Coordinates of C-alpha atoms and ligand atoms in Angstrom, one line a residue:
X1 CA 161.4 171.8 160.3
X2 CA 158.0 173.7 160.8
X3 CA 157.5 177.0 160.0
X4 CA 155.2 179.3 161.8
X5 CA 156.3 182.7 160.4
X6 CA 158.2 183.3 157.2
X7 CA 161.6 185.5 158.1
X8 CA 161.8 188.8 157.4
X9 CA 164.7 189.1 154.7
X10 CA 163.2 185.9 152.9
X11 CA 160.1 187.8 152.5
X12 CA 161.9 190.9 150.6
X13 CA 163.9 188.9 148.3
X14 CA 160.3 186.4 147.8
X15 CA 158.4 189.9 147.1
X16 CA 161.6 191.1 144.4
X17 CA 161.6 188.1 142.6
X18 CA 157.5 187.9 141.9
X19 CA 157.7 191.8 141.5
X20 CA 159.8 191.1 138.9
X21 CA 158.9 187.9 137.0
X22 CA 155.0 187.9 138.1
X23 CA 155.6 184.3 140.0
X24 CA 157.8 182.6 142.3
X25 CA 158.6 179.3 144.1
X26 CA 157.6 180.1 147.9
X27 CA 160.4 178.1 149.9
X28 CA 157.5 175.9 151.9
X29 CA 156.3 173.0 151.5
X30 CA 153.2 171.2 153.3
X31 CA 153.4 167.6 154.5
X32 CA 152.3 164.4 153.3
X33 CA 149.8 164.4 156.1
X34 CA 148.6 167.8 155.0
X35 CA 148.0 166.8 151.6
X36 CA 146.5 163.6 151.9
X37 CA 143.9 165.3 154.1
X38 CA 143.3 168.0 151.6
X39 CA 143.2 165.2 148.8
X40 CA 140.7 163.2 151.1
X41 CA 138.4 166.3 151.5
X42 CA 138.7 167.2 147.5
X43 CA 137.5 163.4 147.0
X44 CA 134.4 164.0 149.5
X45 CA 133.4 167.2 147.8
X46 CA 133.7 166.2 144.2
X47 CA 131.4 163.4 144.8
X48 CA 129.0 166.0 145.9
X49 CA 125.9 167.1 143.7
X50 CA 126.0 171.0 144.0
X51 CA 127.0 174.4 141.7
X52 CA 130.1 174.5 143.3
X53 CA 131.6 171.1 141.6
X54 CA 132.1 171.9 137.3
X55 CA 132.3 169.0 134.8
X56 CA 134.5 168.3 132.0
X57 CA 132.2 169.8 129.0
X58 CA 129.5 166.8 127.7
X59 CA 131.0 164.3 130.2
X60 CA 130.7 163.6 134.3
X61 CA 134.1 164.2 134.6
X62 CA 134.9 166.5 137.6
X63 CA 136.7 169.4 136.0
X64 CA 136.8 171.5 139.1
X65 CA 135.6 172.3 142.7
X66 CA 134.7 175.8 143.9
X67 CA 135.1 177.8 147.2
X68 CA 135.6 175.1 149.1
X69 CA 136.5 177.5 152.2
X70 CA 133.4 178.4 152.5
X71 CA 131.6 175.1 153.4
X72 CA 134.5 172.6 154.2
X73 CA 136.1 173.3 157.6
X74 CA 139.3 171.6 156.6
X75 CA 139.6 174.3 153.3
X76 CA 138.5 176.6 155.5
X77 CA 141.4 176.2 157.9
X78 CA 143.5 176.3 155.1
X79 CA 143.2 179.6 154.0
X80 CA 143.4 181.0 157.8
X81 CA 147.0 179.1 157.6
X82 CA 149.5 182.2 159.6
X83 CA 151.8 181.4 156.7
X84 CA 149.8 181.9 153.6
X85 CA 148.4 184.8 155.4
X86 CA 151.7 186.6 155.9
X87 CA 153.0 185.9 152.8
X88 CA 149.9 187.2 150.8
X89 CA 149.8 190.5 152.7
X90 CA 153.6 191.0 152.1
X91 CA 153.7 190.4 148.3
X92 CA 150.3 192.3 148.0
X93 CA 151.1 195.4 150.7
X94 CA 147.9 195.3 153.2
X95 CA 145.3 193.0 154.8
X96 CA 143.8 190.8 152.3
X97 CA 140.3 188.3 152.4
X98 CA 140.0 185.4 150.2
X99 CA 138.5 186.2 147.0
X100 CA 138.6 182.3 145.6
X101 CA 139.3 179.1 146.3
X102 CA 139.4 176.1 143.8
X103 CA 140.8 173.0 143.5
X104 CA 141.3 172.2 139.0
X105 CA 141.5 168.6 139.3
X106 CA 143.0 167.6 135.3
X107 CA 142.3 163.9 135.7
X108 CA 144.8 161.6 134.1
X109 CA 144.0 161.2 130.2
X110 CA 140.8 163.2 130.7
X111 CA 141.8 166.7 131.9
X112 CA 141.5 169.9 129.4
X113 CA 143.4 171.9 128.9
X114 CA 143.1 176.1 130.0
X115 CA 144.4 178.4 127.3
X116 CA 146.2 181.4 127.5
X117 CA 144.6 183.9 129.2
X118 CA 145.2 186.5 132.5
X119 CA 142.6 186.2 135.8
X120 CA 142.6 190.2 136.1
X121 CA 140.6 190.1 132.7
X122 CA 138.1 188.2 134.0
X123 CA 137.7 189.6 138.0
X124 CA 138.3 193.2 136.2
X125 CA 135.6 192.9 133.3
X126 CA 133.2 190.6 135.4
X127 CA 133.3 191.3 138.9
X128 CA 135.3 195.2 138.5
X129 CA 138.1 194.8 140.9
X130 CA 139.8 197.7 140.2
X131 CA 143.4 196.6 140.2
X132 CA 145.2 193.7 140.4
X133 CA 146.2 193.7 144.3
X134 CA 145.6 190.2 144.3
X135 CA 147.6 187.2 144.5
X136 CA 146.9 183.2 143.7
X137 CA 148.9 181.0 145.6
X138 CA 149.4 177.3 143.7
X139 CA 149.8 174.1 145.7
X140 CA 149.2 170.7 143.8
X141 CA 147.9 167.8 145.4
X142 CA 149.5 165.7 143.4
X143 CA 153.0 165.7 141.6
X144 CA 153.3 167.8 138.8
X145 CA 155.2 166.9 135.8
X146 CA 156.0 167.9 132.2
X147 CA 153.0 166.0 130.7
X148 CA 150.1 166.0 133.6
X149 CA 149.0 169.2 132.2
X150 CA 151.7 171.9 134.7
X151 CA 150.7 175.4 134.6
X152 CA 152.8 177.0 132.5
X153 CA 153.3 181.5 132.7
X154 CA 155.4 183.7 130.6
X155 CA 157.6 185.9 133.1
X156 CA 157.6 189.1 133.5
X157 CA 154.0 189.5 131.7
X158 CA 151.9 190.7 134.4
X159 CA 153.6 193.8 133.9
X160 CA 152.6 194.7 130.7
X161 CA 148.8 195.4 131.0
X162 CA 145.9 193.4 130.2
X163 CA 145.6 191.9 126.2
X164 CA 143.0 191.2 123.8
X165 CA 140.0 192.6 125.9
X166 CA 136.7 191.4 124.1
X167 CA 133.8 193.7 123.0
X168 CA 132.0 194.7 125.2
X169 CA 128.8 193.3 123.8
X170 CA 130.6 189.8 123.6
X171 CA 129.8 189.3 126.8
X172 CA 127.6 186.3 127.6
X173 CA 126.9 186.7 131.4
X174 CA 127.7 182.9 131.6
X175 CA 130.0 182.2 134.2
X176 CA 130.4 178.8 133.4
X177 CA 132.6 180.1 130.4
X178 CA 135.1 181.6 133.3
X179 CA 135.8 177.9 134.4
X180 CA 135.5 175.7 131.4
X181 CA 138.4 175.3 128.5
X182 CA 136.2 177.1 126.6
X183 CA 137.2 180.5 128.1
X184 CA 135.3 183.5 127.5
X185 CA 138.7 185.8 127.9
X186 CA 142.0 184.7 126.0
X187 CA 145.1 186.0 124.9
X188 CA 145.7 185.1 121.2
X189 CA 147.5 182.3 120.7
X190 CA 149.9 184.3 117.8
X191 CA 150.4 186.6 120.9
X192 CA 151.4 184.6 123.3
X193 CA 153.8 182.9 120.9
X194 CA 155.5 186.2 120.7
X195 CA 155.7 187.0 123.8
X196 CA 157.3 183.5 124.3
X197 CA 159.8 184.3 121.5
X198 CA 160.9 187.2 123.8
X199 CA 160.8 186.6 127.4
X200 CA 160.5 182.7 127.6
X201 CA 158.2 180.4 129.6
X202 CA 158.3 178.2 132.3
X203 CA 156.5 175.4 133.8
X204 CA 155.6 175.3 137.0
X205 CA 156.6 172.2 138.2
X206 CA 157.1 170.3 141.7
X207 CA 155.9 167.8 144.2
X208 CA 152.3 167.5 145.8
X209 CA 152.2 169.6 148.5
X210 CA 154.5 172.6 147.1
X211 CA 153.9 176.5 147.1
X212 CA 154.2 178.8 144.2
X213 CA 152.8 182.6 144.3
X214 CA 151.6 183.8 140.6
X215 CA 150.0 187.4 139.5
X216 CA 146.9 188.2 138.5
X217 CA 148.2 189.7 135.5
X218 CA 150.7 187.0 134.6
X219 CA 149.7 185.3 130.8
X220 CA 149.4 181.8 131.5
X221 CA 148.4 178.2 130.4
X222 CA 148.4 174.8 130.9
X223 CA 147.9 171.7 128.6
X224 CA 145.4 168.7 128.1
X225 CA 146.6 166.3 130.7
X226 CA 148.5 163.5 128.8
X227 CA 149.6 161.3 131.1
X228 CA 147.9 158.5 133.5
X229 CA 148.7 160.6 136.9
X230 CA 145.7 163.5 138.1
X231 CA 147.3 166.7 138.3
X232 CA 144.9 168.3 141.1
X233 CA 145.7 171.7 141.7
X234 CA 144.7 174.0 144.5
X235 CA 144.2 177.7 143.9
X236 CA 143.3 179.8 146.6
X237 CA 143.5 184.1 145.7
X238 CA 143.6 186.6 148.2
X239 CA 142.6 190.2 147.3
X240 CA 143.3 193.3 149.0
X241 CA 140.8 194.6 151.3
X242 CA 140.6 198.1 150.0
X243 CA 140.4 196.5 146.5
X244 CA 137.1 194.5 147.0
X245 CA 134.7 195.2 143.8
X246 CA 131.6 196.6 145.5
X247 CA 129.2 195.2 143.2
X248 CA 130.1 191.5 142.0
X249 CA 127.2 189.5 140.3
X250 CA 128.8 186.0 139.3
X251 CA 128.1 183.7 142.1
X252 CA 129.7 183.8 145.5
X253 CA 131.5 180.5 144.7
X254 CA 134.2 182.6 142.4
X255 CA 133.6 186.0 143.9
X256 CA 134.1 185.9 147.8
X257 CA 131.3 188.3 149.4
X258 CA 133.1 188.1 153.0
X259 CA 135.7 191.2 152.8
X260 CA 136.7 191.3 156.2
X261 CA 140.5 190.4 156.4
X262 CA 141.7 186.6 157.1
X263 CA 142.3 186.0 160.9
X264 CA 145.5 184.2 160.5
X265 CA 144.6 180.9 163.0
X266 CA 147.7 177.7 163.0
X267 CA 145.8 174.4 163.1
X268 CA 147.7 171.4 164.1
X269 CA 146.9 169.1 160.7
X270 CA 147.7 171.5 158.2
X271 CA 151.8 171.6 158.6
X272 CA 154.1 173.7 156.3
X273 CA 157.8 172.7 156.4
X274 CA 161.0 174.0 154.8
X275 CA 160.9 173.3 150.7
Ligands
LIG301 C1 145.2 175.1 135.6 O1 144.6 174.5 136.5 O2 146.0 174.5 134.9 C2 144.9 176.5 135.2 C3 144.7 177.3 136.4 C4 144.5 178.8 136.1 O3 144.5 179.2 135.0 O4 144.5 179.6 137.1
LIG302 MN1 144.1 181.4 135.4

C-alpha cells in the first residue's frame, strides 16, 4: 500500500518511542524501484571528480557522497518527499530545512569503520547549532546485516548530554576529519563500553529501502565492513528552522545554507509503502 501521509496516532507513539530511546524503526518502507533509482544516482555521482565525493583515507575508494540534494534532482526530490517531511516536523516540533544529506557507502571488505561518537558535538562545536532540534533519518540502499558494517546506537543516550568535548585549542579547522574514520570528536571507547554495560546496544538492521529516525545526541557506531556486500547508507538531517547556526563556516556540502523550510512536493518515482 502507498502512503501519502503518516496517521495521526502512529505519529505520537513513533514520537514516544524515539523521545525515549533516541531512535526508532519508522513503519515505511520505499520500493525496489525507489531504491534502485537512488542506487543508480549514488553510482553517477560517486564517479564524479568534485569536494562533495570523500575517499577511503590513502586509497580511491569512495568513502562517502555529500549534499547530494543540492545538485542531483532525483536527491533533491527526495528530501521534499510529504512523508519524511511530516515525520521530521512531528518528532522535531516545527518547520524544519535540510541541514545534510549523505550517502556513507562502506564498500564490501573495504569500508571503515566510524567510532563512537554524537553528530550534536560536531554541528554544536563546528557550525554552533544551538540545540539538538534536529533529526537524521537512515535508509540503506542496500541490505544491512550483522557484519556489513550496521550502525549500531546505545538507547536512551541522547538524553544524557554531550561527552568527552575536546579542548578547545584541539581544534584543527579540517573538516575532512568530520567525515573520515579518523574523527576529530569521539566518545571514549572505555565510555561507551559502560554505557553499554548499562543500557545495552542495538544494531540497526533491515532491508534496502527501510526507514529508521536517530537523534543527534544518540552515541553511536558502526564497524569496518567485513563482509563481500556494500552497505550504502543514506543519511539525510533536518534541522529546525529557528535552530539554524547563523554563522556556519565548514562548507555548504555538510552545513545546508538554504533555511527556508522543505516544501513537502510527492513525486511519482520515489514511492514509500507500508514496512
Ligand atoms: C555509518 O555510516 O555507519 C555512520 C553514520 C553516522 O555516524 O552518522
Ligand atoms: Mn554520526
Amino acid at each position: 500500500m502507498t502512503v501519502s501521509t503518516v496517521a495521526g496516532t502512529a505519529l505520537s507513539e513513533l514520537k514516544s518511542a524515539y523521545d525515549k530511546d533516541g531512535y526508532c524503526p519508522l513503519p515505511h518502507r520505499f520500493d525496489k524501484a525507489s531504491v534502485e533509482l537512488l542506487r543508480q544516482r549514488v553510482a553517477a555521482i560517486s564517479a564524479q571528480s568534485r569536494p562533495e565525493v570523500v575517499h577511503e583515507k590513502g586509497s580511491d575508494i569512495v568513502r562517502a557522497i555529500h549534499g547530494c540534494h543540492e545538485f542531483d534532482e532525483v536527491c533533491a526530490a527526495l528530501v521534499r518527499h510529504p512523508v519524511l517531511v511530516e515525520l521530521a516536523e512531528t518528532l522535531i516540533g516545527g518547520p524544519v530545512y535540510v541541514y545534510q544529506f549523505k550517502v556513507n557507502l562502506k564498500q564490501a571488505r573495504e569500508g571503515a569503520a566510524w567510532p563512537w561518537h554524537q553528530d550534536f558535538t560536531f554541528w554544536s562545536e563546528e557550525d554552533g547549532m544551538s540545540r539538538p532540534d534536529a533529526i537524521n533519518f537512515a535508509i540503506p540502499l542496500d541490505d544491512v546485516h550483522e557484519d556489513n558494517g550496521p550502525l549500531l546506537v546505545i538507547p536512551g543516550s541522547h538524553d544524557l548530554g554531550l561527552f568527552d568535548l575536546p579542548d578547545r585549542s584541539a581544534q584543527t579547522g579540517d573538516w575532512r576529519q568530520h567525515v573520515s574514520n579518523d574523527l576529530a570528536y569521539t566518545v571514549s571507547a572505555e565510555r561507551a563500553e559502560r554505557m553499554v554495560e548499562e543500557r545495552g546496544r542495538t544494531l540497526i538492521l533491515g532491508g534496502a529501502g527501510s526507514l529508521h529516525a536517530f537523534h543527534p545526541s544518540i552515541v553511536h557506531s558502526s564497524s569496518n565492513n567485513s563482509s563481500e556486500d556494500r552497505r550504502a547508507l543514506l543519511l539525510i538531517t533536518y534541522n529546525a528552522v529557528d535552530n539554524a547556526p547563523a554563522n556556519p563556516t565548514r562548507p555548504s556540502f555538510l552545513v545546508g545554507r538554504d533555511t527556508t523550510p522543505v516544501a513537502a512536493r510527492h513525486d511519482e518515482r520515489l514511492v514509500l509503502e507500508s514496512a
